[in-house]
Amino acid sequence: VVNWFRRRSARVETPKLRTRSESAVATKVDLAELTPGLGIFLGQAAYLQLTIFENLGRAVATAPTVESKAALSRVVAASLGKYEGLVVEIERHGFTAAGVMEPQRFGIDEFQRVTQGADWSENLVTCYVTAGFLDDFFVRLAPGLAADVAGRVIHVLEANSYAHLLVRELSQAIDANPRLGSRLALWGRRLVGDTMLVARHALNPTANHDSDEARLEPVFTELIAAHTRRMDALGLTA
Amino acid sequence: VVNWFRRRSARVETPKLRTRSESAVATKVDLAELTPGLGIFLGQAAYLQLTIFENLGRAVATAPTVESKAALSRVVAASLGKYEGLVVEIERHGFTAAGVMEPQRFGIDEFQRVTQGADWSENLVTCYVTAGFLDDFFVRLAPGLAADVAGRVIHVLEANSYAHLLVRELSQAIDANPRLGSRLALWGRRLVGDTMLVARHALNPTANHDSDEARLEPVFTELIAAHTRRMDALGLTA
């Protein structure tokens, strides 16, 4: 994994349980000052969601059992629901989905290609890791939009992803084939690097590179901690 | 195309426009006496819908332009909506989706394999032709279920499929490459044969083969007429 921030290793902390009152007070760090223009934001968020949907569709089509197909079809419906929610927002502003997604195609198609995975289980990890990370990321980026737009976009992105069904499918596959776990742990590490790259590409850089890094660091530290918890849920080391 | 009924060629009539009052009176011929048990009906209808969804998902993933992806994602959402509507009905009766679909897997996976198509445009014709035919078919078969179930299932299957978006995508592809039309016309003929086979497989045979044929003939004549209109909409000969 690329070491994004020189000081990162010194700062990573084991996630701790907070009391409810502490949680309510804590505000997530956001990236509002690096939010790109509305059309760019929505085009990236929608085209990435469509990419996640395509990967999930492939996971349904190549699932080893009908039971897996049935479970994954719920996940794919949730992803498509998020995409459609973003399209509603796109059209509300007089854009078209194709119009705002087209300029984002090159980088995101390449992201999809390099994160494709060699088989069904790697593809499922891709769906799980990239969707989790990117939903979190765009939720942090949304506060830089107008408040009403941000509220609606965050509502769409925070809808239930049915990720627990991906965890169940992957855990079953790992239990049935213990050697799969170490391969998927490696795959997860590669994925988080590629996902951070595509996320950084979505940012609107300021003139001052150092100040961007200073803003990014705490957010990416939190996003990586969430990624670590996601891999933990599979019993894998991030 | 297999000639299903020896007398068919003598009976095919050019579809005629009816006045509104005639349409209102005319009742579609149905297949109520050949409807299989509820679990079998719902398992077949749901697994075929999931197959259509998988094919549409592949069409989105392999679409040549972002505009095509955006259009096809509406079609795929409609298909997934029908699948989910059938799952609601399945679970209402205490079945699980995987439980009723599993016994149908073998025949339908084979149907999916032989109707896969060599490229994006053939796959789109598959989505268009098989979904149109099978939705019609299960609507004719549903009246053999309990009346309340039949009403809900028909409501699910008759929801908007956004097939006009498939027609638009295919018409654009044919306009851009006139030789494509004759290849897709051939593909459509092969598809309707395979689709009729999988549809017949869904029927509950009575002991009397001749009486089955007598019931099937008028229904399949109507389904083939609807198929012909679908191919007409592409400017292709059925």
Coordinates of C-alpha atoms in Angstrom, one line a residue:
Chain A
V1 CA 0.0 0.0 0.0
V2 CA 1.3 3.5 -0.8
N3 CA 2.1 5.4 2.3
W4 CA 0.1 8.5 1.7
F5 CA 1.2 10.5 4.7
R6 CA 4.7 10.3 6.1
R7 CA 3.4 10.6 9.7
R8 CA 0.5 8.2 9.2
S9 CA 2.0 5.2 11.0
A10 CA 2.6 7.2 14.1
R11 CA -1.0 8.3 14.3
V12 CA -3.1 5.2 13.6
E13 CA -5.0 4.3 16.7
T14 CA -7.0 1.3 17.5
P15 CA -10.7 2.2 17.0
K16 CA -12.2 2.7 20.5
L17 CA -15.8 2.5 21.6
R18 CA -17.1 5.8 22.5
T19 CA -19.9 6.5 24.9
R20 CA -23.1 7.8 23.2
S21 CA -22.6 11.4 24.5
E22 CA -19.0 11.5 23.1
S23 CA -20.3 10.2 19.7
A24 CA -23.0 12.8 19.6
V25 CA -20.5 15.6 20.2
A26 CA -17.8 14.3 17.8
T27 CA -18.1 15.8 14.3
K28 CA -16.7 13.9 11.5
V29 CA -13.8 15.7 9.7
D30 CA -15.0 16.7 6.3
L31 CA -13.3 17.9 3.1
A32 CA -15.6 20.8 2.3
E33 CA -12.7 23.0 1.1
L34 CA -11.7 20.5 -1.5
T35 CA -15.2 19.7 -2.9
P36 CA -15.2 20.2 -6.7
G37 CA -18.1 21.9 -8.6
L38 CA -21.5 20.4 -8.4
G39 CA -21.5 18.7 -11.9
I40 CA -18.1 17.2 -11.3
F41 CA -19.0 16.0 -7.8
L42 CA -22.3 14.4 -9.1
G43 CA -20.7 12.9 -12.2
Q44 CA -17.9 11.3 -10.2
A45 CA -20.2 10.0 -7.5
A46 CA -22.8 8.6 -10.0
Y47 CA -20.3 7.1 -12.4
L48 CA -18.5 5.4 -9.5
Q49 CA -21.8 4.1 -8.2
L50 CA -22.6 2.8 -11.7
T51 CA -19.2 1.0 -11.7
I52 CA -20.0 -0.6 -8.3
F53 CA -23.4 -1.6 -9.7
E54 CA -21.7 -3.2 -12.7
N55 CA -19.3 -5.1 -10.5
L56 CA -22.2 -6.3 -8.3
G57 CA -24.1 -7.4 -11.4
R58 CA -21.2 -9.5 -12.5
A59 CA -21.1 -11.0 -9.0
V60 CA -24.7 -12.0 -9.3
A61 CA -24.2 -13.5 -12.7
T62 CA -21.1 -15.5 -11.6
A63 CA -22.4 -16.5 -8.2
P64 CA -21.8 -20.2 -7.4
T65 CA -25.2 -20.8 -5.9
V66 CA -28.8 -19.6 -6.4
E67 CA -28.8 -18.6 -2.7
S68 CA -25.8 -16.3 -3.3
K69 CA -27.5 -14.8 -6.4
A70 CA -30.6 -14.1 -4.3
A71 CA -28.6 -12.5 -1.5
L72 CA -26.5 -10.4 -3.9
S73 CA -29.5 -9.2 -5.8
R74 CA -30.5 -7.3 -2.7
V75 CA -27.0 -5.6 -2.6
V76 CA -27.2 -4.8 -6.3
A77 CA -30.7 -3.2 -5.8
A78 CA -29.3 -1.0 -3.0
S79 CA -26.4 0.1 -5.2
L80 CA -28.7 0.8 -8.1
G81 CA -31.0 2.7 -5.7
K82 CA -28.0 5.0 -4.8
Y83 CA -27.2 5.5 -8.4
E84 CA -30.8 6.4 -9.2
G85 CA -30.9 8.8 -6.2
L86 CA -27.8 10.6 -7.6
V87 CA -29.4 10.8 -11.1
V88 CA -32.5 12.4 -9.5
E89 CA -30.2 15.0 -8.0
I90 CA -28.3 15.4 -11.3
E91 CA -31.5 16.0 -13.2
R92 CA -32.9 18.4 -10.5
H93 CA -30.1 20.7 -11.5
G94 CA -30.8 20.5 -15.2
F95 CA -27.9 18.2 -16.0
T96 CA -28.2 14.8 -17.7
A97 CA -26.6 11.7 -16.1
A98 CA -24.6 11.0 -19.3
G99 CA -23.5 14.6 -19.5
V100 CA -21.9 14.8 -16.1
M101 CA -20.6 11.2 -16.1
E102 CA -18.9 11.3 -19.5
P103 CA -16.0 13.6 -18.4
Q104 CA -15.3 11.2 -15.6
R105 CA -15.2 8.1 -17.7
F106 CA -11.5 7.7 -18.4
G107 CA -10.2 7.6 -14.9
I108 CA -13.0 5.6 -13.5
D109 CA -13.0 3.0 -16.3
E110 CA -9.3 2.5 -15.5
F111 CA -10.1 2.2 -11.8
Q112 CA -12.7 -0.5 -12.7
R113 CA -10.2 -2.4 -14.8
V114 CA -7.4 -2.5 -12.2
T115 CA -9.8 -3.5 -9.4
Q116 CA -11.6 -6.2 -11.4
G117 CA -10.3 -9.2 -9.5
A118 CA -9.4 -12.6 -10.7
D119 CA -12.5 -14.5 -9.6
W120 CA -15.8 -14.2 -7.9
S121 CA -14.5 -13.8 -4.4
E122 CA -12.0 -11.1 -5.3
N123 CA -14.8 -9.2 -7.2
L124 CA -17.0 -9.4 -4.1
V125 CA -14.2 -8.0 -2.0
T126 CA -13.9 -5.2 -4.6
C127 CA -17.6 -4.4 -4.3
Y128 CA -17.4 -4.4 -0.5
V129 CA -14.2 -2.4 -0.1
T130 CA -14.6 0.2 -2.8
A131 CA -18.3 0.9 -2.2
G132 CA -17.7 1.2 1.6
F133 CA -14.7 3.5 1.1
L134 CA -16.2 5.7 -1.6
D135 CA -19.6 6.1 0.0
D136 CA -17.7 7.3 3.2
F137 CA -15.5 9.6 1.1
F138 CA -18.3 11.3 -0.9
V139 CA -20.2 11.8 2.4
R140 CA -17.1 13.7 3.7
L141 CA -16.8 15.7 0.5
A142 CA -20.5 16.6 0.2
P143 CA -20.5 19.4 2.9
G144 CA -18.7 21.6 0.3
L145 CA -21.9 21.6 -1.8
A146 CA -24.9 23.9 -1.0
A147 CA -26.5 22.7 2.2
D148 CA -29.7 21.4 0.7
V149 CA -27.9 19.5 -2.0
A150 CA -25.4 18.1 0.6
G151 CA -28.2 16.9 2.8
R152 CA -29.9 15.0 0.0
V153 CA -26.7 13.5 -1.4
I154 CA -25.6 12.3 2.1
H155 CA -29.1 10.8 2.5
V156 CA -28.7 8.9 -0.7
L157 CA -25.1 7.7 0.0
E158 CA -25.9 6.7 3.6
A159 CA -28.8 4.4 2.6
N160 CA -28.4 0.8 3.6
S161 CA -25.9 -1.0 1.3
Y162 CA -26.8 -4.5 2.6
A163 CA -23.0 -4.9 3.0
H164 CA -23.7 -7.5 5.7
L165 CA -24.8 -9.8 2.9
L166 CA -21.4 -9.4 1.2
V167 CA -19.7 -10.1 4.6
R168 CA -21.8 -13.3 4.9
E169 CA -21.0 -14.5 1.4
L170 CA -17.3 -13.8 1.8
S171 CA -17.1 -15.3 5.3
Q172 CA -18.7 -18.5 3.9
A173 CA -16.3 -18.7 1.1
I174 CA -13.3 -18.1 3.4
D175 CA -14.5 -20.7 5.9
A176 CA -14.8 -23.2 3.1
N177 CA -11.3 -22.5 1.8
P178 CA -9.0 -21.1 4.5
R179 CA -6.2 -20.4 2.0
L180 CA -8.6 -17.9 0.3
G181 CA -8.3 -15.6 3.3
S182 CA -4.7 -14.6 2.8
R183 CA -5.2 -14.0 -0.9
L184 CA -8.2 -11.8 -0.2
A185 CA -6.3 -9.9 2.5
L186 CA -3.6 -9.1 0.0
W187 CA -6.3 -8.1 -2.6
G188 CA -7.9 -5.8 0.0
R189 CA -4.6 -4.0 0.6
R190 CA -4.2 -3.4 -3.1
L191 CA -7.8 -2.2 -3.5
V192 CA -7.5 0.4 -0.8
G193 CA -4.5 1.9 -2.5
D194 CA -6.4 2.1 -5.9
T195 CA -9.5 3.4 -4.2
M196 CA -7.6 6.2 -2.4
L197 CA -6.1 7.2 -5.8
V198 CA -9.5 7.5 -7.5
A199 CA -10.8 9.3 -4.4
R200 CA -7.9 11.8 -4.5
H201 CA -8.6 12.3 -8.2
A202 CA -12.1 13.5 -7.3
L203 CA -10.8 16.4 -5.2
N204 CA -10.5 20.0 -6.4
P205 CA -6.9 20.9 -5.6
T206 CA -6.2 24.3 -4.1
A207 CA -3.1 26.3 -5.2
N208 CA -1.4 25.2 -1.9
H209 CA -0.4 21.6 -2.0
D210 CA 0.8 21.5 1.6
S211 CA -2.5 22.8 2.9
D212 CA -4.4 20.2 0.9
E213 CA -2.3 17.5 2.5
A214 CA -3.0 18.9 5.9
R215 CA -6.8 18.8 5.2
L216 CA -6.6 15.3 3.7
E217 CA -4.7 13.6 6.4
P218 CA -7.2 13.4 9.2
V219 CA -10.0 12.4 6.8
F220 CA -8.0 9.6 5.1
T221 CA -6.9 8.4 8.5
E222 CA -10.6 8.0 9.4
L223 CA -11.4 6.4 6.1
I224 CA -8.6 3.9 6.5
A225 CA -9.7 3.1 10.0
A226 CA -13.2 2.3 8.6
H227 CA -11.6 0.2 5.9
T228 CA -9.7 -1.7 8.7
R229 CA -13.0 -2.4 10.5
R230 CA -14.5 -3.7 7.2
M231 CA -11.6 -6.1 6.7
D232 CA -11.9 -7.1 10.4
A233 CA -15.5 -8.1 9.7
L234 CA -14.2 -10.6 7.2
G235 CA -11.7 -11.9 9.8
L236 CA -8.9 -10.4 7.6
T237 CA -6.0 -8.1 8.4
A238 CA -6.1 -4.8 6.6
Chain B
V1 CA -37.7 -21.3 -36.2
V2 CA -39.3 -24.6 -35.1
N3 CA -42.9 -24.9 -36.5
W4 CA -44.7 -25.5 -33.2
F5 CA -48.1 -26.1 -34.6
R6 CA -48.7 -27.8 -38.0
R7 CA -51.6 -25.5 -38.7
R8 CA -50.0 -22.3 -37.6
S9 CA -49.0 -20.9 -40.9
A10 CA -52.6 -21.0 -42.1
R11 CA -53.8 -19.1 -39.0
V12 CA -51.3 -16.3 -38.7
E13 CA -53.1 -13.0 -39.4
T14 CA -51.7 -9.6 -39.8
P15 CA -52.3 -7.7 -36.5
K16 CA -55.2 -5.4 -37.1
L17 CA -56.1 -2.2 -35.2
R18 CA -59.2 -2.7 -33.2
T19 CA -61.6 0.0 -32.1
R20 CA -61.5 0.8 -28.4
S21 CA -64.8 -0.9 -27.7
E22 CA -63.7 -4.1 -29.4
S23 CA -60.4 -4.1 -27.4
A24 CA -62.3 -3.7 -24.2
V25 CA -64.5 -6.7 -25.0
A26 CA -61.7 -9.0 -26.3
T27 CA -60.2 -11.2 -23.5
K28 CA -56.7 -12.5 -24.0
V29 CA -56.6 -16.2 -24.2
D30 CA -54.9 -17.6 -21.1
L31 CA -53.2 -20.8 -20.1
A32 CA -54.9 -21.3 -16.7
E33 CA -55.3 -25.0 -17.0
L34 CA -51.6 -25.5 -17.6
T35 CA -50.4 -23.3 -14.7
P36 CA -48.0 -25.2 -12.5
G37 CA -48.0 -25.1 -8.7
L38 CA -47.4 -21.7 -7.0
G39 CA -43.8 -22.4 -5.9
I40 CA -42.9 -23.7 -9.4
F41 CA -44.6 -20.7 -11.1
L42 CA -42.9 -18.1 -8.9
G43 CA -39.5 -19.9 -9.0
Q44 CA -39.6 -20.0 -12.8
A45 CA -40.8 -16.4 -13.2
A46 CA -38.3 -15.0 -10.6
Y47 CA -35.3 -17.0 -11.9
L48 CA -36.0 -16.0 -15.5
Q49 CA -36.4 -12.4 -14.4
L50 CA -33.0 -12.6 -12.6
T51 CA -31.5 -14.0 -15.8
I52 CA -32.9 -11.1 -17.7
F53 CA -31.5 -8.8 -15.1
E54 CA -28.0 -10.4 -15.4
N55 CA -28.1 -10.0 -19.2
L56 CA -29.1 -6.4 -18.8
G57 CA -26.3 -5.8 -16.2
R58 CA -23.8 -7.2 -18.8
A59 CA -25.3 -4.8 -21.4
V60 CA -24.7 -1.9 -19.1
A61 CA -21.1 -3.0 -18.3
T62 CA -20.2 -3.5 -22.0
A63 CA -22.1 -0.5 -23.4
P64 CA -20.1 1.5 -25.9
T65 CA -21.0 5.0 -24.5
V66 CA -21.8 6.5 -21.1
E67 CA -25.1 7.6 -22.7
S68 CA -26.0 4.0 -23.4
K69 CA -25.0 3.0 -19.9
A70 CA -27.3 5.7 -18.4
A71 CA -30.2 4.6 -20.6
L72 CA -29.8 0.9 -19.9
S73 CA -29.5 1.5 -16.2
R74 CA -33.2 2.5 -16.3
V75 CA -34.1 -0.8 -18.0
V76 CA -32.1 -2.8 -15.6
A77 CA -33.7 -1.0 -12.6
A78 CA -37.1 -1.9 -14.1
S79 CA -36.1 -5.6 -14.5
L80 CA -34.7 -5.7 -10.9
G81 CA -38.0 -4.1 -9.7
K82 CA -40.0 -7.0 -11.3
Y83 CA -37.6 -9.5 -9.7
E84 CA -38.0 -7.9 -6.3
G85 CA -41.8 -7.8 -6.8
L86 CA -41.8 -11.5 -7.4
V87 CA -39.6 -12.1 -4.3
V88 CA -42.1 -10.2 -2.2
E89 CA -44.8 -12.6 -3.5
I90 CA -42.5 -15.6 -2.9
E91 CA -41.9 -14.5 0.7
R92 CA -45.6 -13.7 1.3
H93 CA -46.3 -17.4 0.9
G94 CA -43.5 -18.5 3.3
F95 CA -41.1 -19.6 0.6
T96 CA -37.6 -18.2 0.1
A97 CA -36.4 -16.9 -3.3
A98 CA -33.4 -19.3 -3.3
G99 CA -35.7 -22.2 -2.3
V100 CA -38.1 -21.8 -5.2
M101 CA -35.5 -20.8 -7.8
E102 CA -33.0 -23.6 -7.1
P103 CA -35.1 -26.4 -8.7
Q104 CA -35.5 -24.2 -11.9
R105 CA -31.8 -23.5 -12.3
F106 CA -30.7 -26.2 -14.6
G107 CA -33.0 -25.5 -17.5
I108 CA -32.9 -21.7 -17.2
D109 CA -29.1 -21.5 -16.9
E110 CA -28.9 -23.5 -20.1
F111 CA -31.4 -21.1 -21.7
Q112 CA -29.2 -18.2 -20.6
R113 CA -26.1 -19.9 -22.1
V114 CA -27.6 -20.5 -25.5
T115 CA -29.2 -17.0 -25.7
Q116 CA -26.1 -15.1 -24.6
G117 CA -25.3 -13.5 -28.0
A118 CA -21.9 -12.8 -29.6
D119 CA -21.7 -9.1 -28.8
W120 CA -23.4 -6.2 -27.1
S121 CA -26.1 -5.7 -29.8
E122 CA -27.0 -9.4 -29.8
N123 CA -27.2 -9.4 -26.0
L124 CA -29.5 -6.3 -26.2
V125 CA -31.8 -8.1 -28.6
T126 CA -31.8 -11.0 -26.2
C127 CA -32.9 -8.7 -23.3
Y128 CA -35.6 -7.2 -25.5
V129 CA -37.0 -10.3 -27.1
T130 CA -36.9 -12.7 -24.2
A131 CA -38.1 -10.3 -21.6
G132 CA -41.0 -9.2 -23.8
F133 CA -42.0 -12.7 -24.6
L134 CA -41.6 -14.1 -21.1
D135 CA -43.5 -11.3 -19.4
D136 CA -46.4 -11.8 -21.8
F137 CA -46.2 -15.6 -21.3
F138 CA -46.3 -15.5 -17.5
V139 CA -49.2 -13.0 -17.6
R140 CA -51.1 -15.6 -19.6
L141 CA -50.2 -18.3 -17.2
A142 CA -50.9 -16.4 -14.0
P143 CA -54.8 -16.7 -14.1
G144 CA -54.3 -20.4 -13.1
L145 CA -53.1 -19.1 -9.7
A146 CA -55.5 -18.0 -6.9
A147 CA -57.2 -14.7 -8.0
D148 CA -55.4 -12.4 -5.5
V149 CA -52.0 -13.9 -6.3
A150 CA -52.7 -13.7 -10.0
G151 CA -53.7 -10.0 -9.7
R152 CA -50.5 -9.1 -7.9
V153 CA -48.2 -11.1 -10.1
I154 CA -49.7 -9.6 -13.3
H155 CA -49.4 -6.2 -11.8
V156 CA -45.6 -6.8 -11.2
L157 CA -45.1 -8.3 -14.7
E158 CA -47.0 -5.6 -16.5
A159 CA -44.9 -2.8 -14.9
N160 CA -43.1 -0.5 -17.4
S161 CA -40.0 -2.4 -18.8
Y162 CA -38.6 0.8 -20.5
A163 CA -38.3 -1.4 -23.6
H164 CA -38.5 1.7 -25.7
L165 CA -34.9 2.5 -24.5
L166 CA -33.7 -0.9 -25.8
V167 CA -35.4 -0.1 -29.1
R168 CA -33.7 3.3 -29.2
E169 CA -30.2 1.8 -28.5
L170 CA -30.7 -1.0 -31.0
S171 CA -32.1 1.3 -33.7
Q172 CA -29.1 3.6 -33.3
A173 CA -26.7 0.7 -33.6
I174 CA -28.5 -0.6 -36.7
D175 CA -28.6 2.8 -38.3
A176 CA -24.9 3.2 -37.8
N177 CA -24.2 -0.2 -39.3
P178 CA -26.8 -1.4 -41.8
R179 CA -25.3 -4.9 -42.1
L180 CA -26.1 -5.4 -38.4
G181 CA -29.8 -5.5 -39.1
S182 CA -29.8 -8.8 -41.0
R183 CA -27.6 -10.4 -38.4
L184 CA -29.9 -9.3 -35.6
A185 CA -33.0 -10.4 -37.5
L186 CA -31.5 -13.9 -37.7
W187 CA -30.6 -13.8 -34.0
G188 CA -34.2 -12.7 -33.2
R189 CA -35.5 -15.8 -35.0
R190 CA -33.3 -18.1 -33.1
L191 CA -34.1 -16.4 -29.8
V192 CA -37.9 -16.8 -30.2
G193 CA -37.4 -20.6 -30.7
D194 CA -35.3 -20.9 -27.6
T195 CA -37.7 -18.7 -25.6
M196 CA -40.7 -20.8 -26.6
L197 CA -38.9 -23.9 -25.5
V198 CA -38.1 -22.5 -22.0
A199 CA -41.7 -21.2 -21.8
R200 CA -43.2 -24.6 -22.7
H201 CA -40.9 -26.1 -20.1
A202 CA -42.7 -23.9 -17.5
L203 CA -46.1 -25.5 -18.2
N204 CA -47.7 -28.2 -16.1
P205 CA -48.5 -30.9 -18.7
T206 CA -51.9 -32.6 -18.4
A207 CA -52.2 -36.3 -19.2
N208 CA -53.7 -35.5 -22.6
H209 CA -51.0 -34.1 -24.9
D210 CA -53.5 -33.3 -27.7
S211 CA -55.6 -31.2 -25.4
D212 CA -52.5 -29.3 -24.2
E213 CA -51.6 -28.5 -27.8
A214 CA -55.1 -27.3 -28.4
R215 CA -54.8 -24.9 -25.5
L216 CA -51.4 -23.7 -26.3
E217 CA -51.9 -23.0 -30.0
P218 CA -53.9 -19.8 -29.7
V219 CA -51.8 -18.4 -26.9
F220 CA -48.5 -19.0 -28.7
T221 CA -50.0 -17.5 -31.9
E222 CA -50.7 -14.3 -29.9
L223 CA -47.2 -14.4 -28.3
I224 CA -45.6 -14.8 -31.7
A225 CA -47.7 -11.9 -33.1
A226 CA -46.4 -9.7 -30.2
H227 CA -42.8 -10.9 -31.0
T228 CA -43.3 -9.9 -34.6
R229 CA -44.5 -6.4 -33.5
R230 CA -41.4 -6.1 -31.3
M231 CA -39.1 -7.0 -34.2
D232 CA -41.1 -4.5 -36.4
A233 CA -40.2 -1.8 -33.9
L234 CA -36.6 -2.4 -34.7
G235 CA -37.3 -2.3 -38.4
L236 CA -36.5 -6.0 -38.6
T237 CA -38.4 -9.0 -40.0
A238 CA -39.4 -11.6 -37.5

